[in-house]
Amino acid sequence: MHNFRKLDIWIDSVELADIVYSLTAAFPKSEIYGLSSQMQRASVSVSSNIAEGSGRNSNMDFAHFLSIALGSLFELETQVEIAHRRNYITTENYYSLLSHIESLQKRIYNFRQHILSD
């Protein structure tokens, strides 16, 4: 069992969710149940799956939840692209979010590979 609160990937994914919530607060009201909600759910899913997986009994189970977290990051990456194309987020925020997402994707993938090799 892993202490998720000590994992950098969990800490950074909670920070990412906080950023997403702040940015989507400025989206048009018409997106409350659309893109902003989807982005919020995808971003929360990352840290939630890391936490849930850390409590599992085997590294194989944990790796499964890390895969789900990765899927949520790829989903969020697509949603960020759409939000940028719709001019809901600035170019600066777009590149900042993409950088954060891509960094997390690489680190979660590498961590997943590491725990599977143990």
PDB file of C-alpha atoms in Angstrom:
ATOM      1  CA  MET A   1       0.000   0.000   0.000  1.00  0.00           C
ATOM      2  CA  HIS A   2       1.273   3.489  -0.894  1.00  0.00           C
ATOM      3  CA  ASN A   3       0.649   6.751   0.927  1.00  0.00           C
ATOM      4  CA  PHE A   4      -0.882   8.758  -1.928  1.00  0.00           C
ATOM      5  CA  ARG A   5      -0.446  12.064  -0.054  1.00  0.00           C
ATOM      6  CA  LYS A   6       3.324  11.682  -0.366  1.00  0.00           C
ATOM      7  CA  LEU A   7       3.272  10.991  -4.107  1.00  0.00           C
ATOM      8  CA  ASP A   8       4.319  13.946  -6.256  1.00  0.00           C
ATOM      9  CA  ILE A   9       1.945  12.772  -8.972  1.00  0.00           C
ATOM     10  CA  TRP A  10      -0.992  13.030  -6.566  1.00  0.00           C
ATOM     11  CA  ILE A  11       0.093  16.446  -5.240  1.00  0.00           C
ATOM     12  CA  ASP A  12       0.491  17.795  -8.781  1.00  0.00           C
ATOM     13  CA  SER A  13      -2.797  16.300  -9.954  1.00  0.00           C
ATOM     14  CA  VAL A  14      -4.674  18.015  -7.101  1.00  0.00           C
ATOM     15  CA  GLU A  15      -2.978  21.267  -8.139  1.00  0.00           C
ATOM     16  CA  LEU A  16      -4.052  20.661 -11.739  1.00  0.00           C
ATOM     17  CA  ALA A  17      -7.669  20.188 -10.656  1.00  0.00           C
ATOM     18  CA  ASP A  18      -7.505  23.443  -8.723  1.00  0.00           C
ATOM     19  CA  ILE A  19      -6.190  25.251 -11.816  1.00  0.00           C
ATOM     20  CA  VAL A  20      -8.920  23.729 -13.992  1.00  0.00           C
ATOM     21  CA  TYR A  21     -11.632  24.822 -11.555  1.00  0.00           C
ATOM     22  CA  SER A  22     -10.250  28.366 -11.524  1.00  0.00           C
ATOM     23  CA  LEU A  23     -10.078  28.575 -15.320  1.00  0.00           C
ATOM     24  CA  THR A  24     -13.483  27.029 -15.977  1.00  0.00           C
ATOM     25  CA  ALA A  25     -15.132  29.480 -13.566  1.00  0.00           C
ATOM     26  CA  ALA A  26     -14.713  32.071 -16.322  1.00  0.00           C
ATOM     27  CA  PHE A  27     -16.293  29.912 -19.055  1.00  0.00           C
ATOM     28  CA  PRO A  28     -19.616  31.025 -20.530  1.00  0.00           C
ATOM     29  CA  LYS A  29     -22.681  30.049 -18.495  1.00  0.00           C
ATOM     30  CA  SER A  30     -23.782  27.878 -21.410  1.00  0.00           C
ATOM     31  CA  GLU A  31     -20.832  25.564 -20.634  1.00  0.00           C
ATOM     32  CA  ILE A  32     -21.718  24.933 -16.962  1.00  0.00           C
ATOM     33  CA  TYR A  33     -23.096  21.470 -17.788  1.00  0.00           C
ATOM     34  CA  GLY A  34     -20.891  20.977 -20.815  1.00  0.00           C
ATOM     35  CA  LEU A  35     -17.205  21.493 -21.320  1.00  0.00           C
ATOM     36  CA  SER A  36     -16.445  23.111 -17.958  1.00  0.00           C
ATOM     37  CA  SER A  37     -18.122  20.246 -16.088  1.00  0.00           C
ATOM     38  CA  GLN A  38     -16.311  17.635 -18.172  1.00  0.00           C
ATOM     39  CA  MET A  39     -12.946  19.315 -17.602  1.00  0.00           C
ATOM     40  CA  GLN A  40     -13.577  19.514 -13.866  1.00  0.00           C
ATOM     41  CA  ARG A  41     -14.596  15.848 -13.657  1.00  0.00           C
ATOM     42  CA  ALA A  42     -11.624  14.673 -15.727  1.00  0.00           C
ATOM     43  CA  SER A  43      -9.169  16.688 -13.635  1.00  0.00           C
ATOM     44  CA  VAL A  44     -10.626  15.402 -10.348  1.00  0.00           C
ATOM     45  CA  SER A  45     -10.550  11.854 -11.703  1.00  0.00           C
ATOM     46  CA  VAL A  46      -6.755  11.929 -11.986  1.00  0.00           C
ATOM     47  CA  SER A  47      -5.994  12.473  -8.300  1.00  0.00           C
ATOM     48  CA  SER A  48      -8.978  10.360  -7.228  1.00  0.00           C
ATOM     49  CA  ASN A  49      -7.767   7.330  -9.162  1.00  0.00           C
ATOM     50  CA  ILE A  50      -4.223   7.717  -7.849  1.00  0.00           C
ATOM     51  CA  ALA A  51      -5.617   7.810  -4.313  1.00  0.00           C
ATOM     52  CA  GLU A  52      -7.978   4.884  -4.850  1.00  0.00           C
ATOM     53  CA  GLY A  53      -5.314   2.771  -6.494  1.00  0.00           C
ATOM     54  CA  SER A  54      -2.811   3.420  -3.724  1.00  0.00           C
ATOM     55  CA  GLY A  55      -5.107   1.656  -1.277  1.00  0.00           C
ATOM     56  CA  ARG A  56      -5.287  -1.537  -3.300  1.00  0.00           C
ATOM     57  CA  ASN A  57      -3.556  -4.718  -2.207  1.00  0.00           C
ATOM     58  CA  SER A  58      -1.309  -5.236  -5.196  1.00  0.00           C
ATOM     59  CA  ASN A  59       0.861  -3.216  -7.515  1.00  0.00           C
ATOM     60  CA  MET A  60      -1.081  -4.695 -10.429  1.00  0.00           C
ATOM     61  CA  ASP A  61      -4.293  -3.201  -9.046  1.00  0.00           C
ATOM     62  CA  PHE A  62      -2.564   0.122  -8.418  1.00  0.00           C
ATOM     63  CA  ALA A  63      -1.241   0.107 -12.000  1.00  0.00           C
ATOM     64  CA  HIS A  64      -4.811  -0.352 -13.252  1.00  0.00           C
ATOM     65  CA  PHE A  65      -5.938   2.814 -11.447  1.00  0.00           C
ATOM     66  CA  LEU A  66      -2.887   4.678 -12.709  1.00  0.00           C
ATOM     67  CA  SER A  67      -3.972   3.698 -16.230  1.00  0.00           C
ATOM     68  CA  ILE A  68      -7.396   5.186 -15.552  1.00  0.00           C
ATOM     69  CA  ALA A  69      -5.723   8.377 -14.271  1.00  0.00           C
ATOM     70  CA  LEU A  70      -3.712   8.525 -17.504  1.00  0.00           C
ATOM     71  CA  GLY A  71      -6.893   8.137 -19.526  1.00  0.00           C
ATOM     72  CA  SER A  72      -8.424  11.059 -17.652  1.00  0.00           C
ATOM     73  CA  LEU A  73      -5.369  13.169 -18.442  1.00  0.00           C
ATOM     74  CA  PHE A  74      -5.680  12.422 -22.150  1.00  0.00           C
ATOM     75  CA  GLU A  75      -9.377  13.253 -21.939  1.00  0.00           C
ATOM     76  CA  LEU A  76      -8.525  16.546 -20.215  1.00  0.00           C
ATOM     77  CA  GLU A  77      -5.875  17.326 -22.835  1.00  0.00           C
ATOM     78  CA  THR A  78      -8.523  17.035 -25.552  1.00  0.00           C
ATOM     79  CA  GLN A  79     -10.933  19.223 -23.599  1.00  0.00           C
ATOM     80  CA  VAL A  80      -8.241  21.880 -23.083  1.00  0.00           C
ATOM     81  CA  GLU A  81      -7.684  21.891 -26.843  1.00  0.00           C
ATOM     82  CA  ILE A  82     -11.394  22.439 -27.464  1.00  0.00           C
ATOM     83  CA  ALA A  83     -11.585  25.170 -24.803  1.00  0.00           C
ATOM     84  CA  HIS A  84      -8.668  26.964 -26.430  1.00  0.00           C
ATOM     85  CA  ARG A  85     -10.200  26.704 -29.905  1.00  0.00           C
ATOM     86  CA  ARG A  86     -13.438  28.154 -28.484  1.00  0.00           C
ATOM     87  CA  ASN A  87     -11.402  31.015 -26.958  1.00  0.00           C
ATOM     88  CA  TYR A  88     -12.467  30.055 -23.445  1.00  0.00           C
ATOM     89  CA  ILE A  89      -8.839  29.996 -22.276  1.00  0.00           C
ATOM     90  CA  THR A  90      -5.944  32.207 -23.265  1.00  0.00           C
ATOM     91  CA  THR A  91      -3.007  30.933 -25.264  1.00  0.00           C
ATOM     92  CA  GLU A  92      -0.781  31.411 -22.215  1.00  0.00           C
ATOM     93  CA  ASN A  93      -3.085  29.290 -20.038  1.00  0.00           C
ATOM     94  CA  TYR A  94      -3.413  26.749 -22.844  1.00  0.00           C
ATOM     95  CA  TYR A  95       0.334  26.146 -23.046  1.00  0.00           C
ATOM     96  CA  SER A  96       0.690  26.165 -19.278  1.00  0.00           C
ATOM     97  CA  LEU A  97      -2.058  23.544 -18.893  1.00  0.00           C
ATOM     98  CA  LEU A  98      -0.644  21.389 -21.674  1.00  0.00           C
ATOM     99  CA  SER A  99       2.771  21.491 -20.048  1.00  0.00           C
ATOM    100  CA  HIS A 100       1.333  20.463 -16.681  1.00  0.00           C
ATOM    101  CA  ILE A 101      -0.752  17.682 -18.263  1.00  0.00           C
ATOM    102  CA  GLU A 102       2.116  16.306 -20.361  1.00  0.00           C
ATOM    103  CA  SER A 103       4.456  16.304 -17.367  1.00  0.00           C
ATOM    104  CA  LEU A 104       1.917  14.369 -15.300  1.00  0.00           C
ATOM    105  CA  GLN A 105       1.283  11.926 -18.145  1.00  0.00           C
ATOM    106  CA  LYS A 106       4.988  11.079 -18.361  1.00  0.00           C
ATOM    107  CA  ARG A 107       5.463  10.796 -14.612  1.00  0.00           C
ATOM    108  CA  ILE A 108       2.370   8.653 -14.040  1.00  0.00           C
ATOM    109  CA  TYR A 109       3.363   6.394 -16.931  1.00  0.00           C
ATOM    110  CA  ASN A 110       6.897   6.018 -15.557  1.00  0.00           C
ATOM    111  CA  PHE A 111       5.616   5.392 -12.030  1.00  0.00           C
ATOM    112  CA  ARG A 112       3.225   2.786 -13.383  1.00  0.00           C
ATOM    113  CA  GLN A 113       6.095   1.038 -15.175  1.00  0.00           C
ATOM    114  CA  HIS A 114       8.178   1.185 -11.991  1.00  0.00           C
ATOM    115  CA  ILE A 115       5.577  -0.405  -9.736  1.00  0.00           C
ATOM    116  CA  LEU A 116       4.868  -3.121 -12.309  1.00  0.00           C
ATOM    117  CA  SER A 117       8.550  -4.049 -12.386  1.00  0.00           C
ATOM    118  CA  ASP A 118       8.712  -4.546  -8.589  1.00  0.00           C
TER     119      ASP A 118
END
